[in-house]
Amino acid sequence: MGRPLPCAGLMWAVLLLLLASWAGRTEAQESKVLQGHECEAHSQPWQTALFQGQRLLCGGVLVDPMWVLSAAHCKKIKYTVRLGDHSLLSKPDQEISVARSIQHPCFNHSNNEDHSHDLMLIRLSKQAALGPKVKPINLAKQCARVGQKCTISGWGTVTSPRENFPDTLNCAEVEIFSQKKCEEAYPGKVNDGMICAGNSNGADTCQGDSGGPLVCGGVLQGITSWGSDPCGRPKKPGVYTNICRYLNWIKKTMGNRS
């Protein structure tokens, strides 16, 4: 048969493997958040990213030029807040150090199974420069309605349990679950300080999305907190800190430290 034929066959096999690998990466990158899509660039100008050095920790939400809301479990000794980004591979539009991290006083630091009061206010070391890419979002004045359509966003993994972190901000559309369905999905773990959202396709936030926004009707209704493992199970919605239950604490804390 001669020696060249096996070499040629091997070359084709390698080429096919490379093409399959590339196609698999493309498919994974197109399934954003979980069962979502790449956000229109800068369509979520309140979205922030918490970084420790070059490592993404969590998301966050700009609610005032000096203040960001995030999840209490995202707190670190030292980290920065990036604002105005779409792709995390690009040079940050703005990167501001954290002056103070204020977890909700009832958050349980020592129990990883207790997700109650998973809320944190971050005071920036200087005001964010506002513009088309960076805008604060208003807090919800009323609690979300069951069935209300909402948007989730983040740079967290787009696959689960295998992690695959995208470069660009991803969005998905979800709807608010009733408290009864939320409690049935997670018996004994849900309280009034939490709100559930998802859809029949399993759209969900996942690792890396914690602290990011649940936006309904143009206002902030939730902060990404916890959910199923693996993420994206249709009958196991994402669970968010219910902002309408914490308005007094948020406003009081920001007012006392502004």
Tab-separated table of C-alpha atoms in Angstrom:
chain	number	residue	atom	x	y	z
A	1	MET	CA	0.000	0.000	0.000
A	2	GLY	CA	2.975	2.348	0.542
A	3	ARG	CA	3.663	4.693	3.451
A	4	PRO	CA	2.092	7.980	2.228
A	5	LEU	CA	-1.526	6.736	2.545
A	6	PRO	CA	-1.547	6.285	6.347
A	7	CYS	CA	0.059	9.745	6.730
A	8	ALA	CA	-2.583	11.308	4.501
A	9	GLY	CA	-5.318	9.493	6.422
A	10	LEU	CA	-3.864	10.709	9.698
A	11	MET	CA	-3.761	14.292	8.420
A	12	TRP	CA	-7.434	14.107	7.466
A	13	ALA	CA	-8.306	12.579	10.830
A	14	VAL	CA	-6.492	15.375	12.656
A	15	LEU	CA	-8.168	17.994	10.478
A	16	LEU	CA	-11.603	16.493	11.177
A	17	LEU	CA	-10.888	16.447	14.911
A	18	LEU	CA	-9.837	20.092	14.818
A	19	LEU	CA	-12.981	21.031	12.890
A	20	ALA	CA	-15.147	19.114	15.351
A	21	SER	CA	-13.417	20.805	18.258
A	22	TRP	CA	-13.916	24.259	16.685
A	23	ALA	CA	-17.575	23.504	15.958
A	24	GLY	CA	-18.097	22.337	19.534
A	25	ARG	CA	-16.561	25.523	20.899
A	26	THR	CA	-18.754	27.621	18.594
A	27	GLU	CA	-21.885	25.782	19.711
A	28	ALA	CA	-20.969	26.217	23.374
A	29	GLN	CA	-20.271	29.921	22.942
A	30	GLU	CA	-23.666	30.419	21.303
A	31	SER	CA	-25.641	28.944	24.227
A	32	LYS	CA	-25.283	31.971	26.467
A	33	VAL	CA	-25.797	32.290	30.267
A	34	LEU	CA	-27.685	28.969	30.188
A	35	GLN	CA	-30.157	28.738	27.301
A	36	GLY	CA	-29.639	32.455	26.640
A	37	HIS	CA	-27.795	34.653	24.140
A	38	GLU	CA	-25.107	37.300	23.916
A	39	CYS	CA	-26.515	40.596	25.159
A	40	GLU	CA	-26.694	43.514	22.794
A	41	ALA	CA	-23.502	45.401	23.648
A	42	HIS	CA	-24.027	47.846	26.555
A	43	SER	CA	-27.759	47.138	26.748
A	44	GLN	CA	-27.299	46.435	30.484
A	45	PRO	CA	-25.267	49.529	31.469
A	46	TRP	CA	-25.792	48.852	35.199
A	47	GLN	CA	-24.007	45.488	34.978
A	48	THR	CA	-20.644	45.385	36.728
A	49	ALA	CA	-18.003	42.705	37.261
A	50	LEU	CA	-16.108	42.071	40.491
A	51	PHE	CA	-12.478	41.144	39.926
A	52	GLN	CA	-9.669	39.926	42.156
A	53	GLY	CA	-6.605	40.648	40.074
A	54	GLN	CA	-7.354	39.083	36.691
A	55	ARG	CA	-9.937	36.637	38.054
A	56	LEU	CA	-13.680	37.176	37.717
A	57	LEU	CA	-15.354	36.755	41.098
A	58	CYS	CA	-18.990	37.761	40.601
A	59	GLY	CA	-21.327	40.212	38.990
A	60	GLY	CA	-22.726	43.371	40.506
A	61	VAL	CA	-25.268	46.091	39.798
A	62	LEU	CA	-24.649	49.845	39.771
A	63	VAL	CA	-27.455	51.536	41.736
A	64	ASP	CA	-25.787	54.926	42.325
A	65	PRO	CA	-22.577	56.583	41.038
A	66	MET	CA	-20.906	55.547	44.328
A	67	TRP	CA	-22.688	52.265	45.080
A	68	VAL	CA	-22.909	48.732	43.676
A	69	LEU	CA	-25.196	45.935	44.894
A	70	SER	CA	-23.973	42.356	44.836
A	71	ALA	CA	-24.358	39.086	46.736
A	72	ALA	CA	-22.959	38.930	50.289
A	73	HIS	CA	-21.193	35.633	49.536
A	74	CYS	CA	-19.076	37.430	46.904
A	75	LYS	CA	-17.178	39.500	49.497
A	76	LYS	CA	-13.373	39.336	49.453
A	77	ILE	CA	-10.708	41.199	51.404
A	78	LYS	CA	-9.548	43.120	48.334
A	79	TYR	CA	-11.133	43.386	44.898
A	80	THR	CA	-12.109	45.888	42.202
A	81	VAL	CA	-15.265	46.712	40.258
A	82	ARG	CA	-15.243	46.896	36.471
A	83	LEU	CA	-17.937	48.984	34.761
A	84	GLY	CA	-18.966	49.580	31.160
A	85	ASP	CA	-17.593	46.285	29.812
A	86	HIS	CA	-19.104	43.990	27.197
A	87	SER	CA	-16.106	41.777	26.455
A	88	LEU	CA	-13.875	40.991	29.420
A	89	LEU	CA	-10.962	40.519	27.010
A	90	SER	CA	-10.957	44.231	26.212
A	91	LYS	CA	-9.289	46.868	28.353
A	92	PRO	CA	-11.761	47.810	31.132
A	93	ASP	CA	-13.856	50.871	30.390
A	94	GLN	CA	-13.598	51.734	34.096
A	95	GLU	CA	-12.018	49.833	36.981
A	96	ILE	CA	-12.547	51.240	40.471
A	97	SER	CA	-11.241	49.949	43.787
A	98	VAL	CA	-13.632	49.124	46.616
A	99	ALA	CA	-13.707	51.473	49.596
A	100	ARG	CA	-16.063	49.381	51.720
A	101	SER	CA	-18.018	46.125	51.477
A	102	ILE	CA	-21.142	46.071	53.643
A	103	GLN	CA	-22.869	42.699	53.917
A	104	HIS	CA	-26.418	42.567	55.216
A	105	PRO	CA	-26.129	42.255	59.016
A	106	CYS	CA	-28.269	39.079	59.086
A	107	PHE	CA	-26.199	37.230	56.477
A	108	ASN	CA	-24.799	33.996	57.935
A	109	HIS	CA	-21.069	33.898	57.112
A	110	SER	CA	-20.474	30.468	58.629
A	111	ASN	CA	-23.237	28.383	57.002
A	112	ASN	CA	-22.841	27.740	53.278
A	113	GLU	CA	-26.265	26.056	53.175
A	114	ASP	CA	-28.078	29.149	54.457
A	115	HIS	CA	-28.573	31.634	51.603
A	116	SER	CA	-30.734	34.081	53.569
A	117	HIS	CA	-30.003	37.826	53.325
A	118	ASP	CA	-27.446	37.261	50.554
A	119	LEU	CA	-26.989	40.954	49.821
A	120	MET	CA	-24.034	43.333	49.933
A	121	LEU	CA	-23.542	47.030	49.243
A	122	ILE	CA	-20.192	48.057	47.799
A	123	ARG	CA	-19.043	51.640	48.203
A	124	LEU	CA	-16.676	52.637	45.420
A	125	SER	CA	-13.502	54.584	46.148
A	126	LYS	CA	-14.636	57.232	43.635
A	127	GLN	CA	-17.731	57.996	41.603
A	128	ALA	CA	-18.336	56.037	38.429
A	129	ALA	CA	-18.213	58.172	35.292
A	130	LEU	CA	-21.728	57.889	33.887
A	131	GLY	CA	-22.498	57.724	30.182
A	132	PRO	CA	-24.070	55.447	27.541
A	133	LYS	CA	-22.089	52.422	28.785
A	134	VAL	CA	-22.428	53.079	32.532
A	135	LYS	CA	-25.790	53.948	34.108
A	136	PRO	CA	-27.321	53.080	37.489
A	137	ILE	CA	-30.604	51.206	37.586
A	138	ASN	CA	-33.586	52.100	39.758
A	139	LEU	CA	-34.568	49.771	42.580
A	140	ALA	CA	-38.005	48.152	42.434
A	141	LYS	CA	-40.546	49.949	44.587
A	142	GLN	CA	-42.964	47.013	44.461
A	143	CYS	CA	-42.337	43.273	44.454
A	144	ALA	CA	-42.399	41.449	41.107
A	145	ARG	CA	-45.591	39.785	39.866
A	146	VAL	CA	-45.845	36.042	39.292
A	147	GLY	CA	-45.295	35.394	35.590
A	148	GLN	CA	-43.619	38.758	35.004
A	149	LYS	CA	-40.936	38.659	32.279
A	150	CYS	CA	-37.431	39.555	33.386
A	151	THR	CA	-33.837	39.604	32.117
A	152	ILE	CA	-30.798	38.008	33.758
A	153	SER	CA	-27.225	38.741	32.708
A	154	GLY	CA	-23.639	37.857	33.534
A	155	TRP	CA	-20.270	36.503	32.434
A	156	GLY	CA	-20.746	33.201	34.293
A	157	THR	CA	-20.357	29.736	32.776
A	158	VAL	CA	-22.638	28.910	29.826
A	159	THR	CA	-22.506	25.147	30.466
A	160	SER	CA	-23.031	23.056	33.603
A	161	PRO	CA	-21.620	21.027	35.280
A	162	ARG	CA	-18.643	21.497	32.912
A	163	GLU	CA	-17.617	25.148	33.133
A	164	ASN	CA	-17.193	27.247	29.999
A	165	PHE	CA	-16.847	30.979	30.630
A	166	PRO	CA	-17.689	33.327	27.738
A	167	ASP	CA	-15.832	36.514	26.871
A	168	THR	CA	-18.915	38.661	26.356
A	169	LEU	CA	-21.868	39.544	28.565
A	170	ASN	CA	-24.763	37.116	28.153
A	171	CYS	CA	-28.497	37.543	28.750
A	172	ALA	CA	-31.535	35.306	29.092
A	173	GLU	CA	-35.244	35.899	29.474
A	174	VAL	CA	-36.969	34.335	32.486
A	175	GLU	CA	-40.233	34.746	34.367
A	176	ILE	CA	-41.095	35.036	38.035
A	177	PHE	CA	-42.228	31.833	39.767
A	178	SER	CA	-44.834	31.783	42.518
A	179	GLN	CA	-43.472	31.469	46.035
A	180	LYS	CA	-45.254	28.128	46.325
A	181	LYS	CA	-43.465	26.693	43.265
A	182	CYS	CA	-40.189	28.117	44.525
A	183	GLU	CA	-40.621	26.411	47.896
A	184	GLU	CA	-41.629	23.143	46.217
A	185	ALA	CA	-38.433	23.244	44.154
A	186	TYR	CA	-36.251	23.811	47.215
A	187	PRO	CA	-38.083	22.485	50.314
A	188	GLY	CA	-37.059	24.204	53.521
A	189	LYS	CA	-34.543	26.522	51.845
A	190	VAL	CA	-36.674	29.417	50.548
A	191	ASN	CA	-38.029	32.414	52.474
A	192	ASP	CA	-39.656	35.777	51.701
A	193	GLY	CA	-36.267	37.394	51.193
A	194	MET	CA	-35.841	35.264	48.058
A	195	ILE	CA	-37.530	35.185	44.661
A	196	CYS	CA	-37.352	32.460	41.980
A	197	ALA	CA	-37.168	32.935	38.222
A	198	GLY	CA	-36.642	30.622	35.260
A	199	ASN	CA	-38.342	29.189	32.196
A	200	SER	CA	-39.307	25.855	30.647
A	201	ASN	CA	-36.050	25.708	28.657
A	202	GLY	CA	-33.911	25.840	31.759
A	203	ALA	CA	-32.606	29.391	31.296
A	204	ASP	CA	-30.591	30.117	34.407
A	205	THR	CA	-27.693	31.945	35.963
A	206	CYS	CA	-24.732	29.830	37.049
A	207	GLN	CA	-21.215	29.936	38.530
A	208	GLY	CA	-19.738	33.407	38.010
A	209	ASP	CA	-23.128	35.136	37.692
A	210	SER	CA	-23.666	35.601	41.454
A	211	GLY	CA	-24.362	39.200	42.429
A	212	GLY	CA	-25.713	40.091	39.001
A	213	PRO	CA	-29.123	41.594	38.175
A	214	LEU	CA	-32.642	40.275	37.751
A	215	VAL	CA	-34.321	43.142	35.870
A	216	CYS	CA	-38.096	43.259	35.422
A	217	GLY	CA	-39.852	46.153	33.709
A	218	GLY	CA	-36.663	48.216	33.699
A	219	VAL	CA	-36.085	48.081	37.476
A	220	LEU	CA	-33.933	45.880	39.692
A	221	GLN	CA	-35.996	43.129	41.334
A	222	GLY	CA	-33.316	40.635	42.318
A	223	ILE	CA	-29.650	39.843	42.893
A	224	THR	CA	-28.385	36.450	41.681
A	225	SER	CA	-27.833	34.287	44.750
A	226	TRP	CA	-28.078	30.493	44.331
A	227	GLY	CA	-29.848	27.620	42.565
A	228	SER	CA	-29.616	24.013	41.449
A	229	ASP	CA	-26.390	22.082	40.890
A	230	PRO	CA	-25.961	21.515	38.009
A	231	CYS	CA	-27.556	24.750	36.845
A	232	GLY	CA	-30.382	25.054	34.342
A	233	ARG	CA	-32.793	22.329	35.438
A	234	PRO	CA	-36.279	23.371	34.204
A	235	LYS	CA	-38.072	22.632	37.492
A	236	LYS	CA	-35.247	24.103	39.579
A	237	PRO	CA	-35.316	27.874	38.939
A	238	GLY	CA	-32.588	30.329	39.872
A	239	VAL	CA	-33.011	31.948	43.279
A	240	TYR	CA	-32.440	35.686	43.726
A	241	THR	CA	-32.307	37.992	46.728
A	242	ASN	CA	-35.674	39.768	46.652
A	243	ILE	CA	-34.774	43.465	46.454
A	244	CYS	CA	-38.235	44.755	47.409
A	245	ARG	CA	-37.774	43.183	50.860
A	246	TYR	CA	-34.546	45.081	51.503
A	247	LEU	CA	-35.316	48.617	50.327
A	248	ASN	CA	-35.142	50.138	53.802
A	249	TRP	CA	-31.760	48.581	54.558
A	250	ILE	CA	-30.339	49.586	51.168
A	251	LYS	CA	-31.503	53.202	51.379
A	252	LYS	CA	-30.511	53.585	55.026
A	253	THR	CA	-27.034	52.151	54.459
A	254	MET	CA	-26.383	54.274	51.381
A	255	GLY	CA	-27.728	57.384	53.127
A	256	ASN	CA	-25.598	56.901	56.218
A	257	ARG	CA	-22.394	56.345	54.278
A	258	SER	CA	-22.748	58.555	51.211
